[in-house]
Every structure is written in C-alpha cells, then in structure tokens.
Coordinates of C-alpha atoms (C1' of nucleotides) in Angstrom, one line a residue:
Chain A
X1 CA -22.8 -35.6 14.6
X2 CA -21.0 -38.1 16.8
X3 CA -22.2 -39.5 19.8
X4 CA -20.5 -39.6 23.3
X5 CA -24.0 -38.0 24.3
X6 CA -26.2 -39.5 22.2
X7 CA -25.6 -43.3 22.8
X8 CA -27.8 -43.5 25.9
X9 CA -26.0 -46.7 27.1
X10 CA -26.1 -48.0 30.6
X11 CA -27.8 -45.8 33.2
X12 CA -30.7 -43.2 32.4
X13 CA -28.4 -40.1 32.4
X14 CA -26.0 -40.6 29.8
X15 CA -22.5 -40.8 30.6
X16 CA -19.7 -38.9 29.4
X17 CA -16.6 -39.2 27.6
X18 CA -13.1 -37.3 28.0
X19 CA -12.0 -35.9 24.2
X20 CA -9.9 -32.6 24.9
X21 CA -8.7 -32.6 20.9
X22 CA -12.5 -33.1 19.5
X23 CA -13.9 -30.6 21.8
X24 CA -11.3 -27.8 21.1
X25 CA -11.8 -28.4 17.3
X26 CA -15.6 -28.6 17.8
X27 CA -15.3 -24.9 19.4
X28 CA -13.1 -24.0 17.3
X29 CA -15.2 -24.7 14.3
X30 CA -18.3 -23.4 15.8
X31 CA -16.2 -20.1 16.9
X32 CA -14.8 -20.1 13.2
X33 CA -18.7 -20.0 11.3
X34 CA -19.7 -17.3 13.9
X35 CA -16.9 -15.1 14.3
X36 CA -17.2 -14.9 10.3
X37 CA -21.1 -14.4 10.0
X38 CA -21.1 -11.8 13.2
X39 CA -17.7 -10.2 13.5
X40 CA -15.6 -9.9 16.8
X41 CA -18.1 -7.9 18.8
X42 CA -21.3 -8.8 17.4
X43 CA -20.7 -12.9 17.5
X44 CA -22.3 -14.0 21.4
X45 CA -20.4 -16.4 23.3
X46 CA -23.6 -17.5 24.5
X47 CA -24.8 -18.1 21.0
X48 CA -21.5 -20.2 20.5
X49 CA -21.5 -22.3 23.3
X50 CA -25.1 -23.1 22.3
X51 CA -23.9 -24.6 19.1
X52 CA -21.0 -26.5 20.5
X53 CA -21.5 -29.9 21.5
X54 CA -20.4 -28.6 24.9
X55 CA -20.4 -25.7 27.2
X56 CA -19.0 -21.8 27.5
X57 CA -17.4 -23.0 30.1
X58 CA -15.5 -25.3 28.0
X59 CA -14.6 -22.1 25.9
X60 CA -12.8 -20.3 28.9
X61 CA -11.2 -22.7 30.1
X62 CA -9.3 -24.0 26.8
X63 CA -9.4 -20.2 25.1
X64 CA -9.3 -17.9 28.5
X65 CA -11.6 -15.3 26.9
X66 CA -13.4 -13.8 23.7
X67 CA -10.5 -12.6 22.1
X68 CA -8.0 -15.6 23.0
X69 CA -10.8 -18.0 21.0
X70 CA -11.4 -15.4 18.1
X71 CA -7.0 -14.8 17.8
X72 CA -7.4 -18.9 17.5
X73 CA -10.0 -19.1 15.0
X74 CA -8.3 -16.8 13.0
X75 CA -5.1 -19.3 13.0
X76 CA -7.3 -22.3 12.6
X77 CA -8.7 -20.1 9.4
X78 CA -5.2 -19.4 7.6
X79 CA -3.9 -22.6 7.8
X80 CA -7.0 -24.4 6.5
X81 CA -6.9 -22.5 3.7
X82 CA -3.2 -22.4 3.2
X83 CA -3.5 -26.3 3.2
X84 CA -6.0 -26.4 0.0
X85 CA -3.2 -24.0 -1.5
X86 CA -0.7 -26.9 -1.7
X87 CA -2.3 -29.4 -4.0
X88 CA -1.4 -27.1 -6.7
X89 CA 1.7 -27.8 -8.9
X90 CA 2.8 -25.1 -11.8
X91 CA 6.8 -26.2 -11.3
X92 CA 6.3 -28.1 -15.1
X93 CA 4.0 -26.4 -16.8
X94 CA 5.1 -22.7 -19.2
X95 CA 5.1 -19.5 -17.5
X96 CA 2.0 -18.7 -18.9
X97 CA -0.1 -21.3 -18.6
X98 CA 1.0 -21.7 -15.1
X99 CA 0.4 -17.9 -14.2
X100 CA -3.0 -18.7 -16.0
X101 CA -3.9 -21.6 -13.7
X102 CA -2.7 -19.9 -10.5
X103 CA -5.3 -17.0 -11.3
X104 CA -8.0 -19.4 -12.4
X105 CA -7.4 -21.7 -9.2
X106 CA -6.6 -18.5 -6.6
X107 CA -10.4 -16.8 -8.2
X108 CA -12.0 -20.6 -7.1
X109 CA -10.2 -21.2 -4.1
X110 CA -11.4 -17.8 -2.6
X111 CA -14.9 -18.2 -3.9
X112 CA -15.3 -21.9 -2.0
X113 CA -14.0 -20.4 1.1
X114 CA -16.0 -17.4 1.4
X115 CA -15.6 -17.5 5.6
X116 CA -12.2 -17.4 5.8
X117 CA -12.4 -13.8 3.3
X118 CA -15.2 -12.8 6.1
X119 CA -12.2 -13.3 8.8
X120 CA -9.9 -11.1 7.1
X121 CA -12.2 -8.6 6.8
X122 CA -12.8 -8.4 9.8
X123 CA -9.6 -8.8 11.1
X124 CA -9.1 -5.6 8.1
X125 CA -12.2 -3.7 10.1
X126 CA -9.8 -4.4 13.2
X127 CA -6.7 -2.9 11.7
X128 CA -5.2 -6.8 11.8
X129 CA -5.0 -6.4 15.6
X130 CA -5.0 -10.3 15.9
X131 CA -3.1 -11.1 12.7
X132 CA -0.8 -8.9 13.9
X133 CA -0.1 -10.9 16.9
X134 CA 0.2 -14.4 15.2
X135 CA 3.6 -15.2 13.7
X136 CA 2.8 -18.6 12.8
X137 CA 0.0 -17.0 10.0
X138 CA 2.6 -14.8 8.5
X139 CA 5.3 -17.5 8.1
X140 CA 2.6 -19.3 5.9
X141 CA 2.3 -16.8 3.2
X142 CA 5.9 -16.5 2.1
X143 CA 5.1 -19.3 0.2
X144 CA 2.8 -17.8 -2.0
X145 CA 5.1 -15.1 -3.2
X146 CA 8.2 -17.4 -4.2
X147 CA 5.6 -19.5 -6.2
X148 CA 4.7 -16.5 -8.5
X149 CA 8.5 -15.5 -8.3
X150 CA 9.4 -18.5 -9.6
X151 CA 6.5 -18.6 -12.6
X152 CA 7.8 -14.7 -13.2
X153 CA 11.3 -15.1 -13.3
X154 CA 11.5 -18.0 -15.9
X155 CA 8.7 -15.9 -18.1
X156 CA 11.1 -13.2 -18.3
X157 CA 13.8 -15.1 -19.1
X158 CA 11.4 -17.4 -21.6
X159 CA 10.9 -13.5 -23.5
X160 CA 7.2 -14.1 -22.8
X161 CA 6.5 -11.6 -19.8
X162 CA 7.6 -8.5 -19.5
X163 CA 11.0 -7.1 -16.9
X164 CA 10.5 -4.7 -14.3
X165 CA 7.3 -6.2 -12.8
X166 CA 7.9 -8.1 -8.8
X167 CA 6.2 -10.9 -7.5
X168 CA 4.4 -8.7 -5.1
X169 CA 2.4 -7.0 -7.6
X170 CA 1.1 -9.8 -9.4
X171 CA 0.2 -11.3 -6.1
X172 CA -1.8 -8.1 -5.1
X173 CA -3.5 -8.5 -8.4
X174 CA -4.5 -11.7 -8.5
X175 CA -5.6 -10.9 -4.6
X176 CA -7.5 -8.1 -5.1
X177 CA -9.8 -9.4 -8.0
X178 CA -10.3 -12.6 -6.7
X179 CA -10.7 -11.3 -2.9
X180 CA -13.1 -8.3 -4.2
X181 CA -15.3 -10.8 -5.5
X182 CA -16.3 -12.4 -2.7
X183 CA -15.6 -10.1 0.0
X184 CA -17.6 -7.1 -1.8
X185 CA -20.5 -9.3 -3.8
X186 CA -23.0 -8.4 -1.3
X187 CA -23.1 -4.9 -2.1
X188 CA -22.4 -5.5 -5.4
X189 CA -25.1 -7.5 -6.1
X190 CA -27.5 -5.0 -4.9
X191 CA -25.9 -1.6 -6.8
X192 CA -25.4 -3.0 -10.3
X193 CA -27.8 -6.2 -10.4
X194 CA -27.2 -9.7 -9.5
X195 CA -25.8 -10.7 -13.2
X196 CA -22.1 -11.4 -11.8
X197 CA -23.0 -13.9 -9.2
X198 CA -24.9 -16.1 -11.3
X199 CA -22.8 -19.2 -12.2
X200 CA -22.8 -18.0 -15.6
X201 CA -21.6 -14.8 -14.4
X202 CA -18.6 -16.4 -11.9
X203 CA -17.1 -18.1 -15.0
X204 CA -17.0 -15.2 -17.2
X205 CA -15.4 -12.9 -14.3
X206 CA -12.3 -15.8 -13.9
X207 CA -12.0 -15.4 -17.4
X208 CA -11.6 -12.3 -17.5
X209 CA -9.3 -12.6 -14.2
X210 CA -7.0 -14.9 -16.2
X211 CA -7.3 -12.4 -18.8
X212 CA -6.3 -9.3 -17.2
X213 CA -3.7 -10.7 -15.0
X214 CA -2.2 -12.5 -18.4
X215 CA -2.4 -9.2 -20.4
X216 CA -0.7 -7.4 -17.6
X217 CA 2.4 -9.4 -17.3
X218 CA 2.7 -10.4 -21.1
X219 CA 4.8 -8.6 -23.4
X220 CA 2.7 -8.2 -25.9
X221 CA -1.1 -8.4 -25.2
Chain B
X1 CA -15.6 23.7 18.3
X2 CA -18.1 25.8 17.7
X3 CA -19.9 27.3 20.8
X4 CA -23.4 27.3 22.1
X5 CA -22.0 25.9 25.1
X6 CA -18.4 27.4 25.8
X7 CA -20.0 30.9 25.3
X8 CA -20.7 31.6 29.4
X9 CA -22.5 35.1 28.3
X10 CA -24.8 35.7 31.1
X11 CA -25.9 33.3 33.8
X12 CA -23.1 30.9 35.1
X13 CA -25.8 28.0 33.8
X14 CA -24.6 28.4 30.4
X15 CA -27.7 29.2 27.7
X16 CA -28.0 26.5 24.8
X17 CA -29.4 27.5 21.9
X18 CA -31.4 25.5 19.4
X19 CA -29.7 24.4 15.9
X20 CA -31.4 20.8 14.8
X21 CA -29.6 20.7 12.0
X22 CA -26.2 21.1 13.9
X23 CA -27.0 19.0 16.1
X24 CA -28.5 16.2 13.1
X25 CA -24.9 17.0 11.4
X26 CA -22.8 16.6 14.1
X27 CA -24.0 13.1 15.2
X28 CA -23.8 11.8 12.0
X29 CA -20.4 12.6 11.0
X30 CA -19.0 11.8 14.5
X31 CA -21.3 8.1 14.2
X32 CA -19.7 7.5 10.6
X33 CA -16.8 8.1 12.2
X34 CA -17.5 5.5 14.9
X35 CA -19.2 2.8 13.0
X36 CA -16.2 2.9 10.2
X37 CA -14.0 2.6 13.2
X38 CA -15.5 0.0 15.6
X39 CA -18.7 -1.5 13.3
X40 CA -22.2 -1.7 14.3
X41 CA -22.0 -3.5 17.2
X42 CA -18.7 -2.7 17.8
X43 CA -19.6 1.1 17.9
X44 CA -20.8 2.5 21.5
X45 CA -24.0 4.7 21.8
X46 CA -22.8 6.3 24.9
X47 CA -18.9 7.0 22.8
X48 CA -20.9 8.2 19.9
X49 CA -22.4 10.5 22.2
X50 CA -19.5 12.0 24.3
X51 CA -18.4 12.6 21.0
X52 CA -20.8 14.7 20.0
X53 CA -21.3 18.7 21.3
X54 CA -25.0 17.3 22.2
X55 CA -26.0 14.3 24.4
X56 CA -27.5 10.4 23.9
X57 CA -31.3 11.4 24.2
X58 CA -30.7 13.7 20.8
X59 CA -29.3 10.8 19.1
X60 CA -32.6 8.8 19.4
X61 CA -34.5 11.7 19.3
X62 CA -33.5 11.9 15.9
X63 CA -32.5 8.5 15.0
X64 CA -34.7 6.5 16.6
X65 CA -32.1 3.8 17.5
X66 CA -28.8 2.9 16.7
X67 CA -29.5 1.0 13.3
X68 CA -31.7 4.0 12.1
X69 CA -28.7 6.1 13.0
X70 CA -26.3 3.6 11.4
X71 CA -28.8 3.4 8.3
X72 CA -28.2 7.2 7.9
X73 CA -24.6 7.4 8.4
X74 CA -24.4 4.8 5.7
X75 CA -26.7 6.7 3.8
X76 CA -24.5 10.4 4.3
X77 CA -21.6 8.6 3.5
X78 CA -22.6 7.3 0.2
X79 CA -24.1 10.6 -0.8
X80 CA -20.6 12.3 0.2
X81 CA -18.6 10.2 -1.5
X82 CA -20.6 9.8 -5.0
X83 CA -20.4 13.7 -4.7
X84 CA -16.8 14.1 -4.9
X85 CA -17.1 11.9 -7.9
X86 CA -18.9 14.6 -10.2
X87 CA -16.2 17.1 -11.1
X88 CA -14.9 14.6 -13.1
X89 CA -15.5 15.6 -16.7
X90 CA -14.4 12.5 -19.6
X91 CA -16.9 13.6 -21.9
X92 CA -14.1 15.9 -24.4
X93 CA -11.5 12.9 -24.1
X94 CA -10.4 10.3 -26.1
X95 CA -11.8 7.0 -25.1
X96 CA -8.3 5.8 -23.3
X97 CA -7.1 8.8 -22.2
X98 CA -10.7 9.1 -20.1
X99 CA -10.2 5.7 -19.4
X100 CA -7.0 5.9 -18.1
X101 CA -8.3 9.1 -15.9
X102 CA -10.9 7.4 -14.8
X103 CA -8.7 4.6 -13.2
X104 CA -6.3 7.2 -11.5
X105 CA -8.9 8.9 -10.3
X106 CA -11.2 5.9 -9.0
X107 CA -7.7 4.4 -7.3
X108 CA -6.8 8.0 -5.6
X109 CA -10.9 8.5 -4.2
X110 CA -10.7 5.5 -2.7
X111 CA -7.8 5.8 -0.6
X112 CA -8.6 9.3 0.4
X113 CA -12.0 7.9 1.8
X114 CA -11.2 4.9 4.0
X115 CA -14.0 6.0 6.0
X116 CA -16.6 4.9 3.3
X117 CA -14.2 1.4 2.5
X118 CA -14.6 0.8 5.9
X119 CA -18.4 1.4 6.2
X120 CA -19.0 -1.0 2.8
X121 CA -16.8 -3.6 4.2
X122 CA -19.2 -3.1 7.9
X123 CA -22.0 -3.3 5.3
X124 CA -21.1 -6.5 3.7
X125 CA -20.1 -8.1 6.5
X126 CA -24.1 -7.4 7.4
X127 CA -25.1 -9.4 4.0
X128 CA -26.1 -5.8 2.9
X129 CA -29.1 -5.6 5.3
X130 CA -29.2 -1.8 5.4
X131 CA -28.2 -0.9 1.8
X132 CA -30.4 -3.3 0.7
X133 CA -33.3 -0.8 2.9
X134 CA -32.0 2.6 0.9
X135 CA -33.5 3.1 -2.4
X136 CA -31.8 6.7 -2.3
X137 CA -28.5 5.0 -2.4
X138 CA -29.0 2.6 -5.4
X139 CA -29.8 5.4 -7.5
X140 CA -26.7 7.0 -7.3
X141 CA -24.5 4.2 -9.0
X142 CA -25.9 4.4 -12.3
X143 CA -24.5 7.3 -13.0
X144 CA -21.2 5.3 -13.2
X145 CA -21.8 2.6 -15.5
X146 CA -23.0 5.0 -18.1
X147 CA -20.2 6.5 -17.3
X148 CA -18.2 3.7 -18.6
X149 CA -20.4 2.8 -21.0
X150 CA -20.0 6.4 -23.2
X151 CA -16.2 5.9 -23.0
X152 CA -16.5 2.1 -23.7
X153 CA -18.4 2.1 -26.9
X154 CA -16.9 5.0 -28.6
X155 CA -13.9 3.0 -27.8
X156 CA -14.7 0.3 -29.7
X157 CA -16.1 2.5 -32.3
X158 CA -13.0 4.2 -32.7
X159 CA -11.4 0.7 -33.0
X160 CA -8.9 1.0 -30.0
X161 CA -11.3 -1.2 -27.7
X162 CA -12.2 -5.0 -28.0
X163 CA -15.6 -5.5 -28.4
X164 CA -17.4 -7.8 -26.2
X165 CA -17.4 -6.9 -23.0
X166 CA -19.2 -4.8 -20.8
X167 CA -19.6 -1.6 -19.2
X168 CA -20.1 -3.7 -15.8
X169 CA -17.2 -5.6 -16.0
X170 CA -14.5 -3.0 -16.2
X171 CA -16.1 -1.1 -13.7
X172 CA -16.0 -4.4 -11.3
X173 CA -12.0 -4.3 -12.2
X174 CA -11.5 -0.7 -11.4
X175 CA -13.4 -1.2 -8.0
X176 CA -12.1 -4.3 -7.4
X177 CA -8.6 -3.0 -7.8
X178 CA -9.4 0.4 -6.0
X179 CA -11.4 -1.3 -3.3
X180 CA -8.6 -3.6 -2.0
X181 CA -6.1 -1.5 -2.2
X182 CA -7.5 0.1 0.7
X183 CA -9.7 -2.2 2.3
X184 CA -7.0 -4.7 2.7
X185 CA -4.0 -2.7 3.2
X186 CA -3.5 -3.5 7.1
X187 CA -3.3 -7.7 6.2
X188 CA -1.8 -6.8 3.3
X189 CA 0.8 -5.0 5.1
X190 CA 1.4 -7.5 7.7
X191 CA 1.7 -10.5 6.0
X192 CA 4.0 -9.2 2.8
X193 CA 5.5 -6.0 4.1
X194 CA 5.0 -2.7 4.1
X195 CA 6.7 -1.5 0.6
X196 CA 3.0 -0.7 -1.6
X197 CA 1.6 0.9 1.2
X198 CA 4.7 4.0 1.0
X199 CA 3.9 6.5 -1.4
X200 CA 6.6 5.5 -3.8
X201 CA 4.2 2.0 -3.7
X202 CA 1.1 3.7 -4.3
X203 CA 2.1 5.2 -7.2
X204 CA 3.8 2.2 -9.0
X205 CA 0.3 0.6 -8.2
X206 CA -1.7 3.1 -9.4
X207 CA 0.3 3.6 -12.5
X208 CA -0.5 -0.3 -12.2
X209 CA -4.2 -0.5 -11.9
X210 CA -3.9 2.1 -15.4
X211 CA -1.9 -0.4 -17.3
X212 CA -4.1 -3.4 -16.1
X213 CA -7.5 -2.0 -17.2
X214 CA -6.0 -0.4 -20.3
X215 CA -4.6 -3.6 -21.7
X216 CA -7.6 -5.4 -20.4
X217 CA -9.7 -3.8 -22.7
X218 CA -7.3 -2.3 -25.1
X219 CA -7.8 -4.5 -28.6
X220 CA -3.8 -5.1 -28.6
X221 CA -1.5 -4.7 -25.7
Chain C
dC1 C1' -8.0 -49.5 45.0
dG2 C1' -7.2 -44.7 46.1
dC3 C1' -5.8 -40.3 44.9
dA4 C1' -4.5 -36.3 42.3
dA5 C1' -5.1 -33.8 38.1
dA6 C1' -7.6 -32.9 34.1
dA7 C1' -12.1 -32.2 32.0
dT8 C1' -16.9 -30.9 32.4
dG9 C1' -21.6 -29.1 33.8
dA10 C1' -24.9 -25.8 35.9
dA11 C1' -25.9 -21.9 38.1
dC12 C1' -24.5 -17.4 39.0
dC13 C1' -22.9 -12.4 38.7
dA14 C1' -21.2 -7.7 37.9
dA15 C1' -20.7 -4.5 34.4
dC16 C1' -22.0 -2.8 30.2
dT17 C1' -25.3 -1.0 26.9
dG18 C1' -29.1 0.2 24.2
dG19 C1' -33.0 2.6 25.2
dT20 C1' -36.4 5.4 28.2
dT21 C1' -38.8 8.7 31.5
dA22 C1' -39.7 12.9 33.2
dA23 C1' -38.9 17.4 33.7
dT24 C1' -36.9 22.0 31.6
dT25 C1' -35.9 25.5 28.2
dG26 C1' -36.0 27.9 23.8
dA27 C1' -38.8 29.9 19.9
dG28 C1' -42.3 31.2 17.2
dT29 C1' -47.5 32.9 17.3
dC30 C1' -51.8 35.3 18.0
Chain D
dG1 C1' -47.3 38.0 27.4
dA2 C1' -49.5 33.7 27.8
dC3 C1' -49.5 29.4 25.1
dT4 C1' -47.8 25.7 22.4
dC5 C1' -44.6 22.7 20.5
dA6 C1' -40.0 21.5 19.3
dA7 C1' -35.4 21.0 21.2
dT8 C1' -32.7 19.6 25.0
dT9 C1' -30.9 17.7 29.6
dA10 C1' -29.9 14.6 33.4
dA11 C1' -31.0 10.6 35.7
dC12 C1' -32.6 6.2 35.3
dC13 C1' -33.6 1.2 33.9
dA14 C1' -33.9 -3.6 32.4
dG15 C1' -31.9 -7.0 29.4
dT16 C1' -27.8 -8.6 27.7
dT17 C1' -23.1 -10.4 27.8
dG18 C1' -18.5 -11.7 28.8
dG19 C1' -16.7 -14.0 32.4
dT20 C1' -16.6 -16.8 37.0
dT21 C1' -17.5 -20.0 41.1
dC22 C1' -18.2 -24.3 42.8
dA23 C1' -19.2 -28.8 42.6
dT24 C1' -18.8 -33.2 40.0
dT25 C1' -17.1 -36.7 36.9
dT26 C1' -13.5 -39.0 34.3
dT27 C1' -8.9 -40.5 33.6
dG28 C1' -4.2 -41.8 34.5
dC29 C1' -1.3 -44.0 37.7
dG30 C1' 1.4 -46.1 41.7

DNA sequence: CGCAAAATGAACCAACTGGTTAATTGAGTC
DNA sequence: GACTCAATTAACCAGTTGGTTCATTTTGCG
C-alpha cells in the first residue's frame, strides 16, 4: 500500500529505501494471515515471501528460519489481541452487569479476531510447542483472571453470586463458548445447518452466552 | 503384532500372505493416528508407512493419495466415535436426570477421544474441505439432536424446562463445553496452570458443565 | 569523501516428499 | 496345472520447499 517501490522517481529502476521496522511488521503480518489460514507445515515460505513487499531472504535474515518467524507471529498475535482487551472497564459497574458485559464483549472480541483463534489452534494441534517457549505471552494473560476475580469476589460479597466458584472456571467458561464458536463453526455449520452463523443466529448465541455464564454464577437463576 | 511376516516357516524369504482388509485396517488406524498427531500436511506418507506392518505402494494402492487416505481416516474416525455414543439409553429418564447424563457423558467421550478433537480441529483448520465431501458422515449427527430434542420438549412439558429454546442450541453448549475442554487443554494449561487438567480438576469441571446446562435451561435456577 | 556495517535482491541448491513404475507372488478357477 | 487377477514389494523419480550464497545498495559516520 505504500510506496518506496512504487514512486518511480529519478532513474528508470526504481530506487530503494531502508525501513527495517516496516519490513519486519510487513512479514510479520503477512506470516501472521498465512500461518493462520495454512498451519505451521502447510503455510510456504515461498508463498509468503511472495506476498511481502519484500523477499524470503528478508525473512531469514530477520527470523533465521520457519519456526523462528511462525514462534514470532504467534507473539505478534497475543498481544494484538490482548491490546483490544484493555479498552474494557467493569471496575464501576455491579457484579452482574459487569460479568454480563465481559461475556458479551469476550463472545465479540473472539468472533472479530477469528485468526488469532486459528493460531491457537494450531499452536493446540502442536501441543503449544511455541507458546510454550514465549514467556512474554503468558505474562499477558494474568490479567484476565484478576479481572473476573475482582467482578467475582465483590458478587459474593454483594449476596448476588454464589461462594465456592474460582475465577478460573468462569474464565474457562466464558473461553470455551466463545472460542468454540469460532474455532469449531466450520464443522458446525456443515453437521447441523448454517442457522447459527447467520447474524441473526450470532446474536442469539451471546445471549444465550450471557445467559448461561450469568445463571451459572448467580445464586438464584 | 500380528504375523504374516515374523512367522519365518519355511524359506528364509519369509511368505506374506494376503489379508486386504488387514492391511486397509491397519493403515487407517496408524494414518488417524498420524494426521491427529502431525495434520495433513504435517503428517509424512513415508512415517505413515513405516508404521504400518505393510509398505507406501499399499497405501495408494488403496487410497489413491494422501487426501483420499486422510478423507477416510476422517471418515473411520467419525463413524468410531458416533458408535461409542449408542449405548447410551435416556429414553426411561426424567428429562433432567437424562439431561444431566447426557452432559457427563458427552464431557467424559470427549476427553477419552482426543484423537477425533484433534482430527476436527485438523478439519476446521481446512475450512471443512473434506467433511464437507462425506455425505456418510453428516448423517450420523442427527441422531443427536433428536436426541436432545425428546429430552427437551418433555422437559418443558413436564414444566421443569423454559420454553423457547432449541434442541440445537443446548447441544452447541454441551459441545462447546466438551470440545474445549480437550481441544484447548495444552494453551489452556500453559497460560493459567495446570490445576483443571488433574483429575481432581476434571471432575469439578464436569460436575461444572452439568450445573451450567442444567440451569441454562432449567425454568428456575 | 571514504569506509564499514546494515539491509536488500536474485539466483541457486540439497534434501525431502508425494507419487509412480515395473516386476513378483498369492489365490481362486475351469 | 495352466491361467488370470488381485495383492504386494523394492527401487525409483520429479517437483517442491526450506534454506543459503554472493553480490549489490543504502546508511551512518569520522
């Protein structure tokens, strides 16, 4: 989309410009849409270099191989999405309507960022053999636990959740219905009909997401 | 294991002895073994091979190539899997008591399969390109949403169910729940700890996945 | 300017990998 | 028991793919 090749200047062949930072994040977000649609081993480094603005031999020589630029991808992944996790704030509202939001926002915030669940999918198909390596991704997700801990804690003590849940739990609950329905869509789609993907479909699933996560930590349903 | 080759009976040339269906069963279970483990492209013909008691040429002597034989393999492990599902009898229950069974036992058939997760994850991660081809495989799923329904509408006949919702729906929130539980144990695991993936975890989570679909479409919590 | 270091391009390569060819052996059959 | 066809083996091959070599250009700097 920018130039630096395309503004045919001075002499016939077009001269070019140093940019170390735009050209590592230009692989990087080429390596980050194909990685995602092919997997580890079925993603071409050919095929990527082809759709960077510069060459494979750009790739080696800021990544050193395959599996340096997918491990970095990966990274580039978490903490993009992390990022879009911030802008939400629950510290004023009541446990319940902030556990409500979290759901509603965690079921639309996977949904728009259906490459990053294609990452950890892979990286699941890979028995987290990269994720396993990064400690800088792990770090990041701390966060997401105290947050619920937080909504939890003061529910209990408002009388309007239930004791003797943790944090964790709620998290994997909220994760797993709101991961499932991007990561297994696909094949859901074609078993049981395409109903639930519809847009019509989407907003009654996060309804019932808020639903069922609510009903579950409530004290009385 | 078996012989056909480790039996040196006469000759030192050991005899072979023909067995196409040994031979058909041994490559598939040894490639559903290899694609759940490595993925399509991930997975090695010449691996799947060594594997197997018989050699590369049978492979694509019976497969044709390596998506036909992945095709199958998908196909086997579908079939396998929906077949453990049958000796499950809800008809004689009340409707949350078969409910509730049907939750336990959806949570535990998932986790002992992670071959199959694996293989669906493979497949979305595809866009679904080779269940989308099987026909054979599409049939087998509506057994379980009528499944749901029977238990679901004499639920709300009874009165103990909300009305409303449908069959489709509560079976997307037991797979959901099931499904992840499995197919993202390993990021899971890395990023919050190990705790729910001990068997003192599992069980608080399946006792967990109960409660969440009960109260989800129990009329009052 | 002149020079070293970083950044980049183009062609090249060895190994891997899916797939094949050609020849051999077993098993029914008349 | 010759004949036929399915089942099986071992060696082979061509295209792909991750990775490299070498030369060239740009940039920062004294």
């Amino acid at each position: 989309m920018d130039d630096s090749l395309t503004s045919e200047t001075g002499t016939n062949r077009a001269r070019w410009k140093q940019d170390p930072e735009g050209v590592r994040a230009d692989i990087l977000a080429v390596a980050l849409e194909e990685f995602s649609r092919n997997g580890l081993s079925g993603a071409r480094m050919d095929d990527i270099a082809a759709k960077t603005r510069t060459s494979k031999r750009m790739i080696y020589y800021y990544f050193g191989d395959k599996e340096g630029l997918y491990r970095k991808a990966l990274e580039a992944a978490y903490k993009k999405v992390r990022k879009g996790e911030e802008e939400l704030d629950l510290e004023h509202l009541p446990p319940k309507a902030a556990l409500e939001r979290l759901v509603g926002f965690t079921f639309d915030h996977h949904r728009k960022n259906p490459d990053f669940i294609r990452l950890v999918m892979i990286e699941n198909i890979h028995h987290g053999r990269f994720l396993e390596q990064s400690d800088a991704i792990k770090k990041l997700n701390e966060a997401a636990i105290s947050q619920i801990r937080n909504i939890y804690d003061k529910g209990v003590r408002d009388g309007v959740f239930r004791a003797g849940l943790t944090p964790l739990r709620i998290h994997w609950l909220i994760s797993a219905i709101s991961f499932f329905n991007v990561s297994n869509a696909r094949t859901f789609s074609l078993l049981f009909g395409n109903d639930l993907q519809t847009e019509a479909g989407q907003a009654c699933l996060s309804a019932d997401a808020c639903q069922t996560v609510l009903k579950f930590v409530s004290k009385e349903g």
